[in-house]
Coordinates of C-alpha atoms and ligand atoms in Angstrom, one line a residue:
M29 CA 0.0 0.0 0.0
K30 CA 1.2 3.5 -0.8
N31 CA 1.8 5.9 2.0
P32 CA -1.6 7.5 3.0
A33 CA -2.4 11.2 2.5
V34 CA -4.2 12.9 5.4
I35 CA -6.1 15.9 4.2
V36 CA -7.2 18.9 6.4
L37 CA -9.1 22.0 5.3
G38 CA -8.7 24.1 8.5
Q39 CA -6.2 24.5 11.3
T40 CA -8.6 23.2 13.9
S41 CA -8.3 19.7 12.4
V42 CA -4.5 19.6 12.3
A43 CA -4.3 18.4 15.9
V44 CA -6.8 15.5 15.3
A45 CA -4.8 14.7 12.1
R46 CA -1.5 14.5 13.9
R47 CA -3.2 12.2 16.5
L48 CA -4.5 9.8 14.0
M49 CA -1.2 9.8 12.2
Q50 CA 0.3 8.1 15.2
A51 CA -1.3 5.0 13.7
L52 CA 0.2 5.8 10.3
P53 CA 3.8 6.9 10.7
N54 CA 4.4 7.1 6.9
A55 CA 1.4 9.3 6.2
T56 CA 1.8 12.8 4.7
L57 CA -0.3 15.7 6.0
Y58 CA -1.9 17.8 3.3
G59 CA -3.3 21.2 4.3
L60 CA -5.3 23.8 2.4
A61 CA -3.1 26.8 1.7
G62 CA -4.0 29.9 3.6
R63 CA -6.1 28.0 6.1
T64 CA -3.5 25.7 7.6
I65 CA 0.1 25.9 8.8
E66 CA 2.8 23.4 9.8
V67 CA 1.5 20.8 7.3
D68 CA 3.8 18.6 5.1
V69 CA 2.3 19.7 1.8
S70 CA 0.2 22.8 1.1
F71 CA -2.4 22.7 -1.6
T72 CA -4.6 25.3 -3.2
D73 CA -7.0 23.2 -5.3
F74 CA -8.8 20.7 -3.1
G75 CA -10.6 18.9 -6.0
A76 CA -7.5 18.6 -8.2
T77 CA -5.3 17.5 -5.3
L78 CA -7.7 14.8 -4.2
R79 CA -8.3 13.5 -7.7
E80 CA -4.5 13.3 -8.4
L81 CA -3.9 11.4 -5.2
F82 CA -6.8 9.0 -5.9
A83 CA -5.8 8.4 -9.5
D84 CA -2.3 7.7 -8.2
G85 CA -3.6 5.0 -5.8
T86 CA -2.8 6.9 -2.7
P87 CA -5.0 6.0 0.4
I88 CA -6.9 9.2 1.3
I89 CA -8.0 10.1 4.8
G90 CA -10.1 13.3 4.7
L91 CA -10.9 15.2 7.8
C92 CA -14.1 16.5 6.4
A93 CA -17.7 15.5 5.5
A94 CA -18.0 12.2 3.7
G95 CA -20.2 14.0 1.0
I96 CA -17.3 16.3 0.0
L97 CA -15.0 13.3 -0.6
I98 CA -17.7 11.4 -2.5
R99 CA -18.6 14.3 -4.8
T100 CA -15.0 15.1 -5.5
I101 CA -13.9 11.5 -6.3
A102 CA -17.2 10.4 -8.0
P103 CA -16.1 11.2 -11.6
L104 CA -13.1 8.8 -11.2
L105 CA -15.0 5.8 -9.8
S106 CA -15.0 2.9 -12.3
D107 CA -13.4 -0.2 -11.1
K108 CA -13.3 -1.2 -7.5
R109 CA -10.3 -3.4 -8.0
Y110 CA -8.1 -0.4 -8.4
E111 CA -9.6 2.0 -5.9
P112 CA -7.3 3.0 -3.0
P113 CA -8.8 3.3 0.5
V114 CA -10.8 6.5 1.1
L115 CA -12.0 7.4 4.6
A116 CA -13.8 10.3 6.1
V117 CA -12.9 11.3 9.6
A118 CA -15.1 13.8 11.5
E119 CA -13.1 17.0 12.1
D120 CA -13.2 16.4 15.9
G121 CA -12.2 12.8 15.5
S122 CA -15.5 11.5 16.7
A123 CA -16.3 9.3 13.7
V124 CA -14.2 7.2 11.2
V125 CA -16.1 6.1 8.1
P126 CA -14.5 3.9 5.5
L127 CA -16.0 4.8 2.1
L128 CA -14.0 3.1 -0.7
G129 CA -11.2 0.6 -1.2
G130 CA -12.8 -2.4 0.4
L131 CA -10.4 -4.6 -1.7
H132 CA -7.4 -2.6 -0.5
G133 CA -7.8 -2.8 3.2
V134 CA -9.9 0.3 4.0
N135 CA -11.5 -1.5 6.9
D136 CA -8.2 -2.4 8.5
L137 CA -7.1 1.2 8.1
A138 CA -10.4 2.4 9.7
R139 CA -9.8 0.1 12.6
Q140 CA -6.3 1.4 13.2
I141 CA -7.3 5.0 13.0
A142 CA -10.4 4.4 15.2
A143 CA -8.2 2.7 17.8
V144 CA -5.9 5.7 18.3
L145 CA -8.9 8.1 18.3
D146 CA -10.6 5.8 20.8
V147 CA -13.9 5.5 18.8
Q148 CA -15.7 2.7 17.0
P149 CA -15.1 2.6 13.2
A150 CA -18.3 2.8 11.1
I151 CA -17.7 -0.4 9.2
T152 CA -20.5 -1.0 6.8
T153 CA -19.5 -4.2 5.0
T154 CA -20.7 -7.6 6.2
G155 CA -18.8 -10.5 7.7
D156 CA -17.6 -12.0 4.5
I157 CA -14.9 -9.2 4.2
R158 CA -12.1 -11.5 5.3
F159 CA -12.7 -14.1 2.6
R160 CA -13.2 -11.3 0.1
T161 CA -9.9 -9.6 0.8
T162 CA -7.9 -12.8 0.8
L163 CA -9.6 -14.2 -2.3
L164 CA -10.4 -11.2 -4.4
N165 CA -7.4 -9.2 -3.6
P166 CA -4.3 -11.5 -3.6
P167 CA -1.0 -9.9 -2.7
S168 CA 1.2 -8.4 -5.4
G169 CA 2.8 -11.1 -7.5
Y170 CA -0.5 -13.0 -7.9
Q171 CA -3.5 -12.2 -10.2
L172 CA -6.9 -13.7 -10.0
A173 CA -8.0 -14.8 -13.5
N174 CA -11.7 -15.1 -12.8
P175 CA -12.9 -12.4 -10.3
D176 CA -16.4 -12.6 -11.7
D177 CA -16.7 -16.2 -10.4
A178 CA -15.6 -15.1 -6.9
K179 CA -19.0 -13.9 -5.7
T180 CA -20.6 -17.3 -5.9
F181 CA -17.4 -19.0 -4.7
I182 CA -17.4 -16.8 -1.6
S183 CA -21.1 -17.3 -0.9
D184 CA -20.6 -21.1 -1.1
L185 CA -17.7 -20.8 1.4
L186 CA -19.9 -18.8 3.7
A187 CA -22.6 -21.4 3.4
G188 CA -20.2 -24.0 4.7
S189 CA -18.5 -25.4 1.7
T190 CA -14.8 -26.4 1.9
V191 CA -12.0 -25.7 -0.4
R192 CA -8.8 -27.4 -1.6
L193 CA -5.5 -25.8 -2.8
E194 CA -3.7 -26.7 -6.0
G195 CA -0.3 -25.1 -6.1
A196 CA 1.5 -22.8 -3.7
A197 CA -0.4 -19.9 -2.2
P198 CA 1.7 -18.6 0.8
W199 CA -0.8 -15.8 1.6
L200 CA -3.6 -18.3 2.1
S201 CA -1.9 -20.4 4.6
E202 CA -2.6 -17.9 7.4
S203 CA -6.2 -17.4 6.3
K204 CA -9.1 -19.2 8.1
L205 CA -10.2 -20.9 4.9
P206 CA -11.9 -24.3 5.5
I207 CA -9.3 -26.4 3.7
A208 CA -10.1 -30.0 2.9
H209 CA -8.5 -32.5 0.5
D210 CA -11.8 -33.7 -1.0
A211 CA -13.4 -30.3 -1.1
P212 CA -15.9 -29.3 -3.9
L213 CA -14.2 -25.9 -4.3
T214 CA -10.7 -25.4 -5.7
L215 CA -8.1 -22.7 -5.5
Q216 CA -5.6 -23.2 -8.3
I217 CA -2.3 -21.4 -8.4
T218 CA -0.6 -21.9 -11.8
E219 CA 1.5 -20.2 -14.5
R220 CA -0.5 -22.3 -17.0
N221 CA -3.9 -21.1 -18.4
G222 CA -5.9 -23.4 -16.1
C223 CA -9.6 -23.7 -16.3
P224 CA -11.3 -21.0 -14.4
A225 CA -14.9 -21.9 -13.3
P226 CA -17.4 -20.9 -10.6
D227 CA -16.1 -23.7 -8.4
R228 CA -12.5 -23.0 -9.3
L229 CA -10.6 -19.7 -8.7
V230 CA -7.4 -19.6 -10.7
Y231 CA -4.5 -17.4 -9.6
H232 CA -1.5 -16.6 -11.8
P233 CA 1.8 -16.0 -10.0
A234 CA 4.2 -13.6 -11.7
T235 CA 6.8 -16.3 -12.2
L236 CA 7.6 -16.0 -15.9
A237 CA 10.5 -14.1 -17.3
I238 CA 10.5 -13.4 -21.0
A239 CA 13.8 -12.4 -22.6
V240 CA 14.2 -11.1 -26.1
S241 CA 17.1 -10.2 -28.2
H242 CA 17.8 -9.4 -31.9
L243 CA 14.5 -7.5 -31.9
S244 CA 12.2 -7.0 -34.8
E245 CA 8.8 -5.5 -35.3
S246 CA 7.1 -9.0 -35.2
V247 CA 8.1 -9.5 -31.6
V248 CA 4.6 -9.1 -30.1
E249 CA 3.1 -11.9 -32.4
V250 CA 6.1 -14.2 -31.9
V251 CA 6.0 -13.9 -28.1
Q252 CA 2.2 -14.3 -27.9
K253 CA 2.5 -17.4 -30.1
I254 CA 5.2 -19.0 -27.9
L255 CA 3.1 -18.4 -24.8
E256 CA 0.1 -19.9 -26.4
E257 CA 2.0 -23.0 -27.7
S258 CA 3.5 -23.6 -24.3
D259 CA 0.2 -23.1 -22.5
L260 CA 1.5 -20.3 -20.4
A261 CA -0.7 -17.5 -19.0
I262 CA 0.0 -14.0 -20.1
A263 CA -1.0 -12.9 -16.5
S264 CA 2.0 -14.9 -15.2
V265 CA 4.5 -12.9 -17.1
A266 CA 6.4 -10.8 -14.6
G267 CA 8.4 -8.7 -17.0
I268 CA 10.3 -8.4 -20.3
F269 CA 14.0 -8.6 -20.0
A270 CA 16.6 -7.5 -22.7
S271 CA 20.2 -6.5 -23.1
V272 CA 21.1 -2.9 -22.3
N273 CA 22.1 -2.6 -26.0
E274 CA 18.5 -3.0 -27.0
M275 CA 17.3 -0.2 -24.7
G276 CA 15.0 2.3 -26.6
H277 CA 14.1 -0.2 -29.3
P278 CA 10.4 0.6 -30.3
A279 CA 9.5 -3.1 -30.5
L280 CA 10.2 -3.4 -26.7
S281 CA 7.6 -0.8 -25.8
S282 CA 5.0 -2.5 -28.1
L283 CA 5.7 -5.8 -26.3
S284 CA 5.6 -4.2 -22.8
Q285 CA 2.2 -2.5 -23.7
A286 CA 0.8 -5.7 -25.2
L287 CA 1.7 -7.8 -22.1
Q288 CA 1.2 -4.9 -19.7
V289 CA 4.4 -5.6 -17.8
P290 CA 7.6 -3.5 -17.3
I291 CA 10.9 -3.9 -19.2
R292 CA 14.2 -4.3 -17.5
F293 CA 17.7 -4.4 -18.9
L294 CA 20.6 -6.6 -18.1
D295 CA 24.3 -6.6 -19.0
L296 CA 23.9 -9.9 -20.9
F297 CA 23.4 -10.6 -24.6
N298 CA 21.9 -14.0 -25.1
A299 CA 18.1 -14.4 -24.6
E300 CA 18.4 -17.7 -22.7
D301 CA 21.1 -16.2 -20.3
I302 CA 18.9 -13.2 -19.7
A303 CA 15.8 -15.2 -19.0
L304 CA 17.6 -17.5 -16.6
A305 CA 19.3 -14.6 -14.8
A306 CA 15.9 -12.9 -14.4
A307 CA 14.2 -16.0 -13.0
G308 CA 16.9 -16.3 -10.3
E309 CA 18.6 -19.3 -8.8
S310 CA 15.6 -21.6 -9.1
G311 CA 14.9 -20.6 -12.7
Q312 CA 14.3 -23.2 -15.3
L313 CA 14.0 -22.7 -19.1
L314 CA 10.5 -23.4 -20.4
A315 CA 10.8 -22.3 -24.0
S316 CA 13.4 -20.9 -26.3
Q317 CA 13.2 -19.9 -29.9
Q318 CA 15.8 -18.4 -32.3
T319 CA 14.8 -17.3 -35.7
S320 CA 16.4 -14.9 -38.1
E321 CA 14.0 -12.3 -36.8
L322 CA 14.1 -12.7 -33.1
S323 CA 15.5 -14.6 -30.2
C324 CA 13.1 -15.3 -27.3
A325 CA 13.4 -17.4 -24.2
I326 CA 11.0 -17.9 -21.3
A327 CA 12.1 -19.0 -17.8
L328 CA 10.1 -20.0 -14.8
S329 CA 10.9 -19.0 -11.3
S330 CA 9.7 -20.8 -8.2
Q331 CA 8.6 -17.5 -6.6
P332 CA 6.9 -14.5 -8.1
I333 CA 9.6 -12.3 -9.7
D334 CA 10.2 -8.9 -8.1
V335 CA 10.9 -7.1 -11.4
E336 CA 12.2 -4.0 -9.7
T337 CA 15.1 -5.8 -8.2
I338 CA 16.4 -7.2 -11.6
G339 CA 18.7 -5.2 -13.9
K340 CA 17.6 -1.6 -14.5
P341 CA 14.8 0.2 -16.3
R342 CA 15.4 2.4 -19.3
G343 CA 16.5 5.8 -17.9
Q344 CA 14.3 8.8 -18.4
L345 CA 15.3 12.4 -18.7
T346 CA 12.6 15.0 -19.0
I347 CA 13.5 18.7 -19.3
V348 CA 10.6 20.6 -17.8
G349 CA 9.7 24.2 -17.6
T350 CA 7.9 25.2 -14.4
G351 CA 6.7 28.6 -15.8
P352 CA 7.9 31.9 -14.5
G353 CA 6.7 31.5 -11.0
G354 CA 3.7 30.2 -9.2
E355 CA 2.0 26.9 -9.4
K356 CA -0.9 28.2 -11.5
W357 CA 1.5 28.7 -14.4
M358 CA 2.9 25.1 -14.2
S359 CA 1.4 22.7 -16.7
P360 CA -0.3 19.4 -15.5
E361 CA 2.3 17.5 -17.6
V362 CA 5.2 19.2 -15.8
K363 CA 3.5 18.5 -12.4
D364 CA 3.2 14.9 -13.4
V365 CA 6.8 14.6 -14.4
L366 CA 7.9 16.3 -11.2
R367 CA 5.8 13.9 -9.1
S368 CA 6.9 10.7 -10.8
A369 CA 10.7 11.5 -11.2
T370 CA 13.2 9.9 -8.9
D371 CA 15.5 12.8 -9.1
W372 CA 15.3 16.6 -9.7
V373 CA 18.3 18.4 -11.1
G374 CA 18.5 22.2 -11.4
Y375 CA 19.5 25.5 -10.1
K376 CA 18.6 25.7 -6.4
F377 CA 16.3 28.7 -6.9
Y378 CA 14.3 26.9 -9.6
L379 CA 14.1 23.7 -7.6
D380 CA 12.7 25.7 -4.7
L381 CA 10.0 27.1 -7.0
A382 CA 9.2 23.6 -8.3
G383 CA 7.6 22.7 -5.0
S384 CA 8.3 20.1 -2.3
L385 CA 9.7 16.7 -2.9
R386 CA 7.9 13.5 -2.3
E387 CA 9.3 10.8 -0.2
G388 CA 12.1 8.9 -1.9
Q389 CA 12.9 11.7 -4.4
Q390 CA 16.3 13.2 -4.5
R391 CA 17.3 16.8 -5.3
H392 CA 20.5 17.8 -6.9
D393 CA 21.1 21.5 -6.6
S394 CA 23.7 23.2 -8.7
D395 CA 25.2 26.6 -9.5
N396 CA 23.3 28.5 -12.2
R397 CA 26.4 28.9 -14.3
E398 CA 27.4 25.3 -15.0
E399 CA 24.7 24.4 -17.5
L400 CA 26.6 21.9 -19.6
D401 CA 28.0 20.1 -16.6
R402 CA 24.6 19.9 -15.1
A403 CA 23.3 18.4 -18.3
R404 CA 26.0 15.8 -18.3
F405 CA 25.3 15.0 -14.7
A406 CA 21.6 14.5 -15.4
L407 CA 22.3 12.3 -18.4
D408 CA 24.7 10.1 -16.4
L409 CA 22.1 9.8 -13.6
A410 CA 19.4 8.8 -16.1
A411 CA 21.7 6.3 -17.6
T412 CA 21.8 4.4 -14.3
G413 CA 18.1 3.8 -14.8
K414 CA 16.7 6.8 -12.9
S415 CA 13.9 9.0 -14.0
V416 CA 15.4 12.5 -13.9
A417 CA 13.6 15.8 -14.2
V418 CA 15.8 18.6 -15.3
V419 CA 14.1 21.8 -14.1
S420 CA 14.2 25.1 -15.8
S421 CA 12.1 28.2 -15.1
G422 CA 9.7 29.4 -17.8
D423 CA 10.0 27.3 -20.9
P424 CA 12.9 24.8 -20.9
G425 CA 13.6 25.4 -24.6
I426 CA 14.0 29.2 -24.3
F427 CA 17.4 30.3 -23.0
A428 CA 17.4 27.3 -20.7
M429 CA 18.4 23.7 -20.1
A430 CA 16.9 21.8 -23.1
A431 CA 19.5 23.2 -25.5
A432 CA 22.3 22.4 -23.0
V433 CA 21.1 18.8 -22.8
F434 CA 21.0 18.4 -26.6
E435 CA 24.4 20.1 -27.0
V436 CA 26.2 17.6 -24.7
L437 CA 24.2 14.7 -26.2
E438 CA 25.5 15.6 -29.6
H439 CA 29.0 16.6 -28.5
D440 CA 29.8 13.8 -26.1
A441 CA 27.8 11.2 -28.2
K442 CA 27.8 8.6 -25.4
P443 CA 25.8 5.5 -26.6
E444 CA 24.2 5.0 -23.2
W445 CA 22.8 8.6 -23.3
L446 CA 21.4 8.2 -26.8
R447 CA 19.4 5.2 -25.7
L448 CA 17.6 7.1 -23.0
D449 CA 14.0 8.2 -23.1
I450 CA 14.5 12.0 -23.5
Q451 CA 11.5 14.3 -23.5
V452 CA 10.9 18.1 -23.2
A453 CA 7.8 19.3 -21.3
P454 CA 7.0 22.9 -22.2
G455 CA 6.3 25.8 -19.9
I456 CA 5.0 29.4 -20.0
S457 CA 8.0 31.6 -20.8
A458 CA 8.6 34.9 -19.0
M459 CA 7.7 37.0 -22.1
Q460 CA 4.3 35.3 -22.4
A461 CA 3.5 35.9 -18.7
A462 CA 4.7 39.5 -19.0
A463 CA 2.6 40.1 -22.1
A464 CA -0.5 38.5 -20.4
Q465 CA -0.1 40.9 -17.4
I466 CA -0.1 44.0 -19.5
G467 CA -2.4 43.2 -22.5
A468 CA -1.1 41.9 -25.8
P469 CA 2.3 43.5 -26.7
L470 CA 3.4 40.3 -28.5
G471 CA 0.2 40.3 -30.6
H472 CA 2.1 40.7 -33.8
D473 CA 5.6 39.7 -35.1
F474 CA 8.2 39.6 -32.3
C475 CA 11.5 38.1 -31.4
A476 CA 13.3 37.1 -28.2
L477 CA 16.9 38.0 -27.5
S478 CA 19.2 37.1 -24.6
L479 CA 21.4 40.1 -23.8
S480 CA 23.9 37.8 -22.0
D481 CA 27.3 37.9 -23.7
I482 CA 28.7 35.1 -21.6
L483 CA 28.0 32.4 -24.3
K484 CA 28.0 34.6 -27.4
P485 CA 30.0 37.8 -28.4
W486 CA 28.5 41.2 -27.8
S487 CA 29.0 42.1 -31.4
V488 CA 26.4 39.5 -32.4
I489 CA 23.9 40.8 -29.9
E490 CA 24.4 44.4 -31.1
Q491 CA 23.8 43.3 -34.7
R492 CA 20.7 41.4 -33.8
I493 CA 19.2 44.3 -31.8
A494 CA 19.8 46.6 -34.8
A495 CA 18.4 44.2 -37.3
A496 CA 15.3 43.6 -35.1
A497 CA 14.9 47.3 -34.6
Q498 CA 15.0 47.9 -38.4
A499 CA 12.6 45.0 -39.0
D500 CA 10.2 46.7 -36.6
L501 CA 9.8 43.6 -34.5
V502 CA 8.5 43.7 -30.9
M503 CA 11.4 42.4 -28.8
A504 CA 11.7 40.5 -25.5
F505 CA 15.0 40.9 -23.8
Y506 CA 16.0 38.0 -21.5
N507 CA 19.0 38.2 -19.1
P508 CA 18.9 42.0 -19.6
I509 CA 21.5 42.7 -16.9
S510 CA 23.4 41.0 -14.1
K511 CA 26.0 41.9 -11.4
Q512 CA 28.8 41.3 -13.9
R513 CA 27.0 42.6 -17.0
T514 CA 26.1 46.2 -16.2
W515 CA 26.6 48.3 -19.3
Q516 CA 25.0 46.1 -22.0
L517 CA 21.4 47.2 -21.4
G518 CA 22.3 50.9 -21.8
K519 CA 24.1 50.1 -25.0
A520 CA 21.0 48.2 -26.2
R521 CA 18.9 51.3 -25.5
E522 CA 21.3 53.5 -27.5
I523 CA 21.0 51.1 -30.5
L524 CA 17.2 51.1 -30.3
L525 CA 17.1 54.9 -30.2
Q526 CA 18.9 55.0 -33.6
W527 CA 16.0 53.2 -35.2
R528 CA 13.0 53.6 -33.0
S529 CA 10.9 56.6 -31.8
P530 CA 11.8 57.8 -28.2
N531 CA 8.1 57.2 -27.5
T532 CA 8.3 53.4 -28.1
P533 CA 6.5 51.6 -25.2
I534 CA 8.7 49.6 -22.9
V535 CA 7.4 47.0 -20.5
L536 CA 9.5 46.0 -17.5
A537 CA 8.1 42.8 -15.9
R538 CA 9.9 41.7 -12.8
N539 CA 9.4 38.5 -10.6
L540 CA 6.4 37.4 -12.6
G541 CA 4.2 34.9 -10.7
R542 CA 6.5 35.3 -7.7
P543 CA 6.2 37.4 -4.5
G544 CA 7.1 41.0 -5.4
Q545 CA 5.8 40.8 -9.0
S546 CA 5.8 44.2 -10.7
V547 CA 4.9 45.2 -14.2
R548 CA 5.7 48.8 -15.3
V549 CA 5.4 50.7 -18.6
C550 CA 7.6 53.6 -19.7
T551 CA 8.9 54.9 -23.0
L552 CA 12.3 54.2 -24.6
E553 CA 13.3 57.7 -23.7
Q554 CA 12.4 57.4 -20.0
F555 CA 13.7 53.9 -19.7
S556 CA 16.7 53.6 -17.4
P557 CA 18.7 50.3 -17.0
E558 CA 18.8 51.0 -13.2
D559 CA 15.1 49.9 -13.1
V560 CA 16.0 46.5 -14.3
D561 CA 17.6 43.4 -12.7
M562 CA 18.2 39.8 -13.6
R563 CA 14.7 38.8 -12.6
T564 CA 13.2 41.2 -15.2
V565 CA 12.1 40.6 -18.7
V566 CA 12.0 43.7 -20.9
L567 CA 9.5 44.0 -23.8
V568 CA 10.3 46.7 -26.4
G569 CA 7.3 47.7 -28.6
S570 CA 7.3 48.1 -32.3
S571 CA 6.2 51.2 -34.2
Q572 CA 2.6 49.8 -34.1
T573 CA 2.5 49.0 -30.4
R574 CA -0.2 51.1 -28.7
L575 CA -1.4 52.1 -25.2
I576 CA -4.9 52.3 -23.8
S577 CA -5.4 54.2 -20.5
R578 CA -7.3 52.4 -17.9
P579 CA -10.0 54.4 -16.2
H580 CA -8.5 54.2 -12.6
G581 CA -4.9 54.5 -13.6
G582 CA -2.4 52.3 -15.5
V583 CA -2.4 51.3 -19.1
W584 CA -2.9 48.3 -21.4
V585 CA -0.2 47.7 -24.0
Y586 CA -1.0 45.9 -27.2
T587 CA 0.3 45.4 -30.7
P588 CA -2.4 45.1 -33.3
R589 CA -2.3 42.4 -35.9
R590 CA -3.9 44.5 -38.6
Y591 CA -1.9 46.9 -40.7
E592 CA -3.9 50.0 -41.8
Ligands
LIG610 N1 13.5 29.7 -19.6 C1 13.2 31.0 -19.1 C2 14.2 32.0 -19.3 C3 15.5 31.8 -18.6 S1 16.7 33.0 -18.9 C4 11.8 31.4 -19.7 O1 11.4 30.8 -20.7 O2 11.2 32.3 -19.1 C5 16.5 34.0 -17.4 C6 15.8 35.3 -17.7 O3 14.4 35.1 -17.9 C7 15.8 36.3 -16.6 O4 17.0 37.1 -16.6 C8 14.6 37.2 -16.9 O5 14.9 38.0 -18.0 C9 13.6 36.1 -17.4 N2 12.7 35.6 -16.4 C10 12.7 34.4 -15.9 N3 11.7 34.3 -15.0 C11 11.2 35.5 -14.8 C12 10.2 36.0 -14.0 N4 9.5 35.2 -13.2 N5 9.8 37.3 -14.1 C13 10.5 38.1 -15.0 N6 11.5 37.7 -15.8 C14 11.8 36.4 -15.7

């Protein structure tokens, strides 16, 4: 079971939450921002947070009315087999009501919580719950092939019938099942297809390791055919295993999707060796096939295979942009990547903005200057099998880490980096946020320039400002100034004044989406570099850019799309 989330909406419930968390040492306390302090995670959107946790399979304990939880989660309810426990606890701790997740131990959770709160849990399921959890919800590593037959099966057991076991089911040995050798009901544990029936529940243990090498596109059909010919159940396949050299081959992801199991990579080359290594010491080879198109081997282990402990997964590296500041400007995709990554890599200031880490995640802060080294570090980390999020502010492809990653990828050309799953998740760039705050200054043709001459010569920057000024483009200046670069912005202004009217509107947008945000408008003539720092993006209007006075002070700035 994942670590539970305890959710509070007001400060008065924090004490009760902390009390019930004595029963749940690994739980995380989520509190509504602005209403609660001293919680582990602050959230602003109750509905979105709850639904994310639920979809993620996190047990939810809400210190609020049951109705609120039900209405919020209702749109996601579809299959009780996958629902995590959801409980409502009265704000004063006087009632504990298990709502969902009967197959995932909600009643046990309710009992534990009720015990520390010294109340009776409001358990509403009938007495057959123990048989149900042990039979319908086997531990990980086992899958019930015919859950639809379980209802009758359990009723028969409750009516006094006995049951016999075929195969090894360690989790059933402690249950109070009425086991008898000549019983009419059967529980069968097998990696073969078996014959599921109302009087026979069939469980498939995850004991098969499938290894493939010399891959081709036909891999899915070939593997399915071998499984069928060997009478092996797809549900018993624990994972796909392959050589590290095959990492990133598209046929592997098709196979993993078709069989719905993970892929792991080993430092071996031959399919039979790989399958046997994955199946462990007790492993035995069940099938092996070598054709010109593909090598495939299937090995059987005596125990369910814990895939996570074998070889390594394909490393992932996602370069994300968190937007200029606050959470509201961070895309759901970026939030997802940040949540699922094992490691975050980035400049300390940006990692702070990206939010708090979840348990088990690692943060690697670095100096803002060493972009290429940071990219190398992230790629090396991903190559060990980690899922790495490289964090930029704004958009990662605009004066940020994405280009640095691709630069070292090309330059160093390490094969293990080229096999990684590399993705870029876009973000809102500073110029877009600035434009949105003041109207629509980027409404027509525009360009973005970095005024930093650390990575490119000043002469190039000068030429580009002059060319953009002559082309009458709106401009966004990034990195306009820094402690070391003090004169460049003044020089840029001089160049602009050679081509543009002194009345050209200038927007100075500072700390967008962060505390202390300010957006000011002046003219090119009034504009003074002293008003700008490294957390400012500067927008320079074109000859078409216009101002509209607002009735109670301030202006809108926009650039029309239409030419008269
Ligand atoms: N990838 C970022 C840009 C990084 S370069 C993006 O797409 O926004 C760093 C420069 O971006 C800063 O010097 C500043 O000019 C601008 N910038 C980044 N965040 C900003 C913010 N919150 N407010 C104003 N400007 C910002």
